[in-house]
Amino acid sequence: MATQKRTVIYVSDGTGITAETLGHGLLSQFEGIEFRPLRFPFLDSEDKVRDCLARINEVCQREGTRPIVIMTQTNAELSGILHQADAFFIDLFDAFIVPLEQELDARYTRAVGRSHGHANPEYNSRIAAMNFALAHDDGVSDTDLKSADIILVGVSRSGKTPTSLYLSLQFSLKAANYPLIPEDFERDHLPSRLLPYRSKLFGLTIAPEQLHRIRNERRPHSKYASLENCRYEVAAAEKLMRREGIKWFDTTARSIEELAVQLMQELNLER
Amino acid sequence: MATQKRTVIYVSDGTGITAETLGHGLLSQFEGIEFRPLRFPFLDSEDKVRDCLARINEVCQREGTRPIVIMTQTNAELSGILHQADAFFIDLFDAFIVPLEQELDARYTRAVGRSHGHANPEYNSRIAAMNFALAHDDGVSDTDLKSADIILVGVSRSGKTPTSLYLSLQFSLKAANYPLIPEDFERDHLPSRLLPYRSKLFGLTIAPEQLHRIRNERRPHSKYASLENCRYEVAAAEKLMRREGIKWFDTTARSIEELAVQLMQELNLER
């Protein structure tokens, strides 16, 4: 049976990132269909919208199937023009903004890109958090661990860096990370710099086989990457974390999104 | 007039990140209302769902206003239980999955977290892209610029790092960045390592006043951070980019999301 192929068109007068994120979430529920994305961001004038309309109809004619249009168009007039296209529409504003206006007894402000503009204090705190994560990656600096919201520990390549960055970008969390290295296992205690911050420490661990694969890509055939050494480091790190009472998560089969959300839950429980 | 305050509850049997992203996009359209988020991810059993139901009703009673529940619950039965709550619902699956099933003539797979699991090749390419961005941050390594999808150039602190990381995480793009430093301006040509990759180069620039503020936070009262030096570097970098025919973007009033989407557009035009 031939695979069904469908073009998905993301349309927005902003970046279209909200539309795209929703699209991924919805369309990933349908197996065995190949979705090809096309992006039309920043459609903020009638000219641009009419160009896009023509492109949508062109896709429809060429493919013989109507494309799926996922849109966050805040301007009702421009949105109306787009709806003339021969397409299947998922219109976030149509579906939710009008009912929300009633519920909140307020009018929406038709402000493009408001969710991530410089005027938005949340945006600025997100960038500050990302800079914090970069400055405190892999124990690079411990001058400011006091102001960290969370400190991740674990062996090299256990997933600390991507998780820290994701926590900063998605949740504006100041996330530092600190590697556990063979010296720590020999001393059999936590790096002393971390001791004052025990309540903010969470561990990451990983299956030795997967760690071996990941490290081997970086430094093939090194002792560092050998399965034997990976087994030793993971076992020693888990022993250390168990003794120090650090709660840890296994990153082997978890995505960074899942990990990040689980860590957020832990922080909420603690607070 | 007292500010309206509303609790927003994100509910999902996955991470809830799709729900939260949509929520930000929608609610940021309503000015002057204070939204307080509560998150209930990973609700994958009847017990957890009933706990959540009780918490939603509790919020409603305590606050005297029904909360806004934004949900991506793939399991119809669990979703039904949640809908008994006294709340205003924005239900992404209700609104869009059933019409999509008809349009695609396919059944959805009720697969939690499918959009970012390890089984998903897109997820793996996203992590690979992020590792690439980290390994090629600030000209750290030029061993692999050949395989970069895009190389950002600009003066120190013009926004290269956050933009590169965002491009990698959101669009799985291999984004490297390379600083333009005073030596480049004196020589008056591009760093020679970049010359083979001219077609992948894009510039970032920034208002000298803002650069001055950003650098001053890092190294107060340094020559590096002085307004005079910032003016010199920005002017010299723009001159260099103009002469080399490198298209550049001003990051002063743009969010990284906007920048990232604009760079994506440029790449699509080039390809």
Short mmCIF file of N, CA and C in Angstrom, two decimals, chain A residues 22-23 26-27 30 69-71 88-96, chain B residues 22 26 71-72 90-104 108:
data_model
loop_
_atom_site.label_atom_id
_atom_site.label_comp_id
_atom_site.label_asym_id
_atom_site.label_seq_id
_atom_site.Cartn_x
_atom_site.Cartn_y
_atom_site.Cartn_z
N LEU A 22 1.97 22.77 17.95
CA LEU A 22 0.69 22.06 18.01
C LEU A 22 0.60 21.03 16.89
N GLY A 23 1.00 21.42 15.70
CA GLY A 23 0.96 20.51 14.55
C GLY A 23 1.74 19.23 14.80
N LEU A 26 -0.22 17.01 17.22
CA LEU A 26 -1.41 16.38 16.63
C LEU A 26 -1.04 15.34 15.58
N LEU A 27 -0.17 15.72 14.66
CA LEU A 27 0.08 14.86 13.50
C LEU A 27 0.91 13.63 13.87
N PHE A 30 -0.74 10.26 14.08
CA PHE A 30 -1.17 9.48 12.93
C PHE A 30 0.02 8.78 12.31
N VAL A 69 -3.87 23.10 6.65
CA VAL A 69 -3.35 24.41 7.05
C VAL A 69 -3.55 24.59 8.54
N ILE A 70 -2.44 24.77 9.25
CA ILE A 70 -2.53 24.99 10.70
C ILE A 70 -2.16 26.45 10.95
N MET A 71 -3.10 27.21 11.50
CA MET A 71 -2.85 28.64 11.54
C MET A 71 -3.10 29.32 12.88
N PHE A 88 -7.76 21.96 4.38
CA PHE A 88 -8.37 21.56 5.64
C PHE A 88 -7.75 22.43 6.74
N PHE A 89 -8.57 23.17 7.46
CA PHE A 89 -8.04 24.17 8.40
C PHE A 89 -8.06 23.72 9.85
N ILE A 90 -6.94 23.96 10.50
CA ILE A 90 -6.90 23.89 11.95
C ILE A 90 -6.55 25.30 12.39
N ASP A 91 -7.57 26.02 12.85
CA ASP A 91 -7.41 27.45 13.12
C ASP A 91 -7.49 27.67 14.62
N LEU A 92 -6.33 27.91 15.22
CA LEU A 92 -6.28 28.01 16.68
C LEU A 92 -7.04 29.21 17.20
N PHE A 93 -7.02 30.30 16.45
CA PHE A 93 -7.70 31.49 16.95
C PHE A 93 -9.21 31.34 16.84
N ASP A 94 -9.68 30.87 15.69
CA ASP A 94 -11.10 30.59 15.53
C ASP A 94 -11.64 29.69 16.63
N ALA A 95 -10.88 28.62 16.88
CA ALA A 95 -11.38 27.60 17.77
C ALA A 95 -11.41 28.07 19.23
N PHE A 96 -10.43 28.87 19.61
CA PHE A 96 -10.29 29.12 21.04
C PHE A 96 -10.40 30.58 21.48
N LEU B 22 0.76 26.20 23.44
CA LEU B 22 -0.47 26.79 22.91
C LEU B 22 -1.05 27.79 23.91
N LEU B 26 -2.06 31.71 23.25
CA LEU B 26 -3.43 32.21 23.35
C LEU B 26 -3.57 33.26 24.45
N MET B 71 -5.83 21.18 27.73
CA MET B 71 -5.46 19.77 27.79
C MET B 71 -5.14 19.09 26.46
N THR B 72 -4.16 18.18 26.54
CA THR B 72 -3.88 17.25 25.45
C THR B 72 -3.89 15.87 26.06
N ILE B 90 -10.06 24.05 27.21
CA ILE B 90 -9.51 24.15 25.86
C ILE B 90 -8.90 22.77 25.60
N ASP B 91 -9.63 21.96 24.83
CA ASP B 91 -9.25 20.57 24.67
C ASP B 91 -8.76 20.36 23.24
N LEU B 92 -7.44 20.25 23.09
CA LEU B 92 -6.86 20.18 21.75
C LEU B 92 -7.26 18.91 21.01
N PHE B 93 -7.41 17.82 21.75
CA PHE B 93 -7.75 16.58 21.07
C PHE B 93 -9.20 16.59 20.62
N ASP B 94 -10.09 16.98 21.52
CA ASP B 94 -11.50 17.13 21.16
C ASP B 94 -11.67 17.99 19.93
N ALA B 95 -10.99 19.13 19.94
CA ALA B 95 -11.23 20.12 18.90
C ALA B 95 -10.69 19.68 17.55
N PHE B 96 -9.58 18.98 17.55
CA PHE B 96 -8.89 18.77 16.27
C PHE B 96 -8.69 17.31 15.86
N ILE B 97 -8.59 16.39 16.83
CA ILE B 97 -8.25 15.02 16.43
C ILE B 97 -9.39 14.35 15.66
N VAL B 98 -10.61 14.54 16.11
CA VAL B 98 -11.72 13.87 15.44
C VAL B 98 -11.89 14.37 13.99
N PRO B 99 -11.91 15.68 13.77
CA PRO B 99 -11.94 16.16 12.38
C PRO B 99 -10.73 15.69 11.56
N LEU B 100 -9.56 15.62 12.19
CA LEU B 100 -8.37 15.14 11.46
C LEU B 100 -8.51 13.67 11.05
N GLU B 101 -9.10 12.88 11.93
CA GLU B 101 -9.32 11.46 11.59
C GLU B 101 -10.15 11.34 10.32
N GLN B 102 -11.17 12.16 10.22
CA GLN B 102 -12.01 12.13 9.02
C GLN B 102 -11.22 12.59 7.80
N GLU B 103 -10.50 13.70 7.97
CA GLU B 103 -9.78 14.26 6.83
C GLU B 103 -8.72 13.28 6.31
N LEU B 104 -8.03 12.62 7.23
CA LEU B 104 -6.92 11.74 6.83
C LEU B 104 -7.40 10.32 6.57
N TYR B 108 -6.24 7.80 15.00
CA TYR B 108 -5.05 8.24 15.74
C TYR B 108 -4.60 7.13 16.67
#
